[in-house]
Short mmCIF file of N, CA and C in Angstrom, two decimals:
data_model
loop_
_atom_site.label_atom_id
_atom_site.label_comp_id
_atom_site.label_asym_id
_atom_site.label_seq_id
_atom_site.Cartn_x
_atom_site.Cartn_y
_atom_site.Cartn_z
N MET Q 1 -9.75 -8.74 -5.88
CA MET Q 1 -10.04 -7.55 -5.10
C MET Q 1 -9.35 -6.34 -5.74
N PHE Q 2 -8.05 -6.43 -5.98
CA PHE Q 2 -7.37 -5.35 -6.66
C PHE Q 2 -6.38 -5.92 -7.66
N GLU Q 3 -5.87 -5.05 -8.49
CA GLU Q 3 -4.97 -5.49 -9.55
C GLU Q 3 -3.77 -4.57 -9.66
N ASN Q 4 -2.83 -4.98 -10.47
CA ASN Q 4 -1.63 -4.18 -10.74
C ASN Q 4 -0.84 -3.84 -9.49
N PHE Q 5 -0.67 -4.78 -8.59
CA PHE Q 5 0.10 -4.53 -7.37
C PHE Q 5 1.59 -4.51 -7.71
N GLU Q 6 2.26 -3.42 -7.36
CA GLU Q 6 3.69 -3.29 -7.60
C GLU Q 6 4.37 -2.74 -6.37
N VAL Q 7 5.59 -3.22 -6.12
CA VAL Q 7 6.40 -2.71 -5.02
C VAL Q 7 7.52 -1.88 -5.63
N ASN Q 8 7.71 -0.68 -5.09
CA ASN Q 8 8.74 0.24 -5.58
C ASN Q 8 9.75 0.46 -4.46
N HIS Q 9 11.01 0.29 -4.77
CA HIS Q 9 12.06 0.47 -3.79
C HIS Q 9 12.70 1.84 -3.96
N LEU Q 10 12.09 2.85 -3.36
CA LEU Q 10 12.63 4.20 -3.41
C LEU Q 10 13.62 4.40 -2.27
N PHE Q 11 14.60 5.20 -2.48
CA PHE Q 11 15.59 5.52 -1.45
C PHE Q 11 16.24 4.26 -0.88
N GLU Q 12 16.52 3.29 -1.74
CA GLU Q 12 16.96 1.97 -1.29
C GLU Q 12 18.19 1.99 -0.40
N ASP Q 13 19.14 2.87 -0.65
CA ASP Q 13 20.37 2.88 0.14
C ASP Q 13 20.43 4.05 1.12
N SER Q 14 19.28 4.48 1.61
CA SER Q 14 19.29 5.62 2.53
C SER Q 14 18.48 5.31 3.79
N VAL Q 15 18.55 6.21 4.72
CA VAL Q 15 17.82 6.08 5.97
C VAL Q 15 16.31 6.12 5.71
N LEU Q 16 15.91 6.78 4.63
CA LEU Q 16 14.49 6.93 4.30
C LEU Q 16 13.91 5.71 3.60
N LYS Q 17 14.62 4.61 3.63
CA LYS Q 17 14.20 3.40 2.91
C LYS Q 17 12.93 2.82 3.55
N HIS Q 18 11.86 2.87 2.82
CA HIS Q 18 10.60 2.24 3.20
C HIS Q 18 9.99 1.67 1.93
N PRO Q 19 9.41 0.48 2.01
CA PRO Q 19 8.82 -0.09 0.80
C PRO Q 19 7.55 0.67 0.40
N HIS Q 20 7.52 1.12 -0.84
CA HIS Q 20 6.37 1.81 -1.40
C HIS Q 20 5.64 0.85 -2.33
N PHE Q 21 4.36 1.06 -2.51
CA PHE Q 21 3.59 0.19 -3.39
C PHE Q 21 2.57 1.00 -4.16
N SER Q 22 2.07 0.40 -5.23
CA SER Q 22 0.97 0.98 -5.98
C SER Q 22 0.03 -0.15 -6.35
N LEU Q 23 -1.24 0.18 -6.48
CA LEU Q 23 -2.25 -0.82 -6.85
C LEU Q 23 -3.47 -0.13 -7.41
N SER Q 24 -4.31 -0.91 -8.05
CA SER Q 24 -5.54 -0.41 -8.63
C SER Q 24 -6.71 -1.16 -8.01
N ILE Q 25 -7.72 -0.41 -7.54
CA ILE Q 25 -8.92 -1.02 -6.97
C ILE Q 25 -10.11 -0.44 -7.73
N ASP Q 26 -10.84 -1.31 -8.38
CA ASP Q 26 -12.02 -0.89 -9.15
C ASP Q 26 -11.71 0.27 -10.09
N GLY Q 27 -10.54 0.23 -10.73
CA GLY Q 27 -10.17 1.25 -11.69
C GLY Q 27 -9.56 2.51 -11.10
N HIS Q 28 -9.42 2.59 -9.78
CA HIS Q 28 -8.82 3.75 -9.13
C HIS Q 28 -7.41 3.40 -8.68
N GLU Q 29 -6.45 4.27 -9.00
CA GLU Q 29 -5.06 4.05 -8.65
C GLU Q 29 -4.75 4.61 -7.27
N TYR Q 30 -4.03 3.82 -6.46
CA TYR Q 30 -3.62 4.23 -5.13
C TYR Q 30 -2.15 3.91 -4.93
N LYS Q 31 -1.50 4.69 -4.08
CA LYS Q 31 -0.11 4.46 -3.72
C LYS Q 31 0.04 4.64 -2.23
N GLY Q 32 1.04 3.97 -1.68
CA GLY Q 32 1.29 4.09 -0.26
C GLY Q 32 2.64 3.53 0.09
N MET Q 33 2.90 3.46 1.37
CA MET Q 33 4.15 2.90 1.86
C MET Q 33 3.88 2.20 3.18
N VAL Q 34 4.78 1.30 3.54
CA VAL Q 34 4.70 0.61 4.83
C VAL Q 34 5.82 1.16 5.70
N LYS Q 35 5.44 1.67 6.85
CA LYS Q 35 6.42 2.20 7.80
C LYS Q 35 5.95 1.83 9.20
N ASP Q 36 6.86 1.30 9.99
CA ASP Q 36 6.53 0.89 11.36
C ASP Q 36 5.34 -0.08 11.38
N GLU Q 37 5.36 -1.01 10.41
CA GLU Q 37 4.33 -2.05 10.29
C GLU Q 37 2.92 -1.48 10.09
N LYS Q 38 2.84 -0.29 9.53
CA LYS Q 38 1.55 0.34 9.28
C LYS Q 38 1.54 0.89 7.86
N ILE Q 39 0.38 0.81 7.21
CA ILE Q 39 0.25 1.33 5.86
C ILE Q 39 -0.11 2.81 5.91
N HIS Q 40 0.66 3.59 5.17
CA HIS Q 40 0.41 5.02 5.05
C HIS Q 40 0.06 5.29 3.59
N TRP Q 41 -1.15 5.74 3.34
CA TRP Q 41 -1.63 5.98 1.99
C TRP Q 41 -1.28 7.40 1.56
N TYR Q 42 -1.01 7.56 0.25
CA TYR Q 42 -0.87 8.88 -0.34
C TYR Q 42 -2.25 9.33 -0.79
N GLN Q 43 -2.34 10.55 -1.24
CA GLN Q 43 -3.62 11.04 -1.77
C GLN Q 43 -3.82 10.49 -3.17
N PRO Q 44 -4.97 10.03 -3.55
CA PRO Q 44 -6.16 9.99 -2.70
C PRO Q 44 -6.12 8.79 -1.78
N HIS Q 45 -6.64 8.94 -0.61
CA HIS Q 45 -6.75 7.85 0.34
C HIS Q 45 -7.94 6.99 -0.08
N PRO Q 46 -7.79 5.65 -0.08
CA PRO Q 46 -8.89 4.80 -0.54
C PRO Q 46 -10.16 4.91 0.30
N LYS Q 47 -10.08 5.41 1.53
CA LYS Q 47 -11.29 5.49 2.35
C LYS Q 47 -12.29 6.48 1.75
N GLN Q 48 -11.84 7.30 0.79
CA GLN Q 48 -12.76 8.22 0.13
C GLN Q 48 -13.70 7.48 -0.82
N LYS Q 49 -13.31 6.26 -1.24
CA LYS Q 49 -14.12 5.51 -2.19
C LYS Q 49 -14.50 4.11 -1.71
N ILE Q 50 -13.87 3.65 -0.64
CA ILE Q 50 -14.07 2.28 -0.17
C ILE Q 50 -14.62 2.31 1.25
N GLU Q 51 -15.59 1.43 1.51
CA GLU Q 51 -16.14 1.33 2.86
C GLU Q 51 -15.06 0.89 3.84
N GLU Q 52 -15.19 1.30 5.10
CA GLU Q 52 -14.18 1.03 6.13
C GLU Q 52 -13.90 -0.47 6.28
N GLU Q 53 -14.94 -1.30 6.27
CA GLU Q 53 -14.75 -2.75 6.41
C GLU Q 53 -13.92 -3.30 5.25
N HIS Q 54 -14.22 -2.85 4.06
CA HIS Q 54 -13.51 -3.32 2.88
C HIS Q 54 -12.07 -2.80 2.90
N LEU Q 55 -11.88 -1.57 3.37
CA LEU Q 55 -10.54 -0.99 3.45
C LEU Q 55 -9.65 -1.78 4.39
N SER Q 56 -10.19 -2.24 5.52
CA SER Q 56 -9.40 -3.06 6.45
C SER Q 56 -8.93 -4.35 5.78
N ALA Q 57 -9.80 -4.97 4.98
CA ALA Q 57 -9.43 -6.19 4.26
C ALA Q 57 -8.35 -5.89 3.23
N VAL Q 58 -8.47 -4.76 2.52
CA VAL Q 58 -7.46 -4.36 1.53
C VAL Q 58 -6.12 -4.13 2.22
N GLU Q 59 -6.13 -3.40 3.33
CA GLU Q 59 -4.87 -3.12 4.03
C GLU Q 59 -4.23 -4.40 4.55
N SER Q 60 -5.02 -5.32 5.03
CA SER Q 60 -4.48 -6.59 5.51
C SER Q 60 -3.82 -7.36 4.37
N GLN Q 61 -4.49 -7.40 3.22
CA GLN Q 61 -3.93 -8.11 2.08
C GLN Q 61 -2.68 -7.42 1.55
N VAL Q 62 -2.69 -6.09 1.49
CA VAL Q 62 -1.51 -5.34 1.03
C VAL Q 62 -0.34 -5.62 1.97
N TYR Q 63 -0.58 -5.58 3.27
CA TYR Q 63 0.50 -5.82 4.24
C TYR Q 63 1.09 -7.22 4.05
N ASP Q 64 0.22 -8.23 3.88
CA ASP Q 64 0.69 -9.60 3.67
C ASP Q 64 1.51 -9.71 2.39
N MET Q 65 1.04 -9.07 1.32
CA MET Q 65 1.76 -9.13 0.04
C MET Q 65 3.11 -8.42 0.14
N MET Q 66 3.15 -7.32 0.88
CA MET Q 66 4.43 -6.62 1.06
C MET Q 66 5.40 -7.49 1.83
N GLN Q 67 4.94 -8.16 2.87
CA GLN Q 67 5.82 -9.03 3.65
C GLN Q 67 6.37 -10.16 2.80
N GLU Q 68 5.51 -10.76 1.96
CA GLU Q 68 5.96 -11.83 1.07
C GLU Q 68 7.00 -11.31 0.08
N HIS Q 69 6.75 -10.12 -0.45
CA HIS Q 69 7.64 -9.56 -1.46
C HIS Q 69 9.01 -9.20 -0.88
N LEU Q 70 9.05 -8.82 0.39
CA LEU Q 70 10.29 -8.36 1.00
C LEU Q 70 11.12 -9.48 1.61
N GLU Q 71 10.56 -10.67 1.69
CA GLU Q 71 11.31 -11.80 2.29
C GLU Q 71 12.36 -12.32 1.37
#
């Protein structure tokens, strides 16, 4: 579905600590973060290029991968 999934630990020792990630979907690069158990995308938001149904599946998989990575 997507490739090049990476987790970035920005602000690791601060109150602003939230896991950030980057990934590539069909050659388009996206970045986001997980906060309050919700994915917040940076610009560009994938919904500009991905259908809503597909985006829900992507977000579910990203959330699961983030949880695995942070355990």
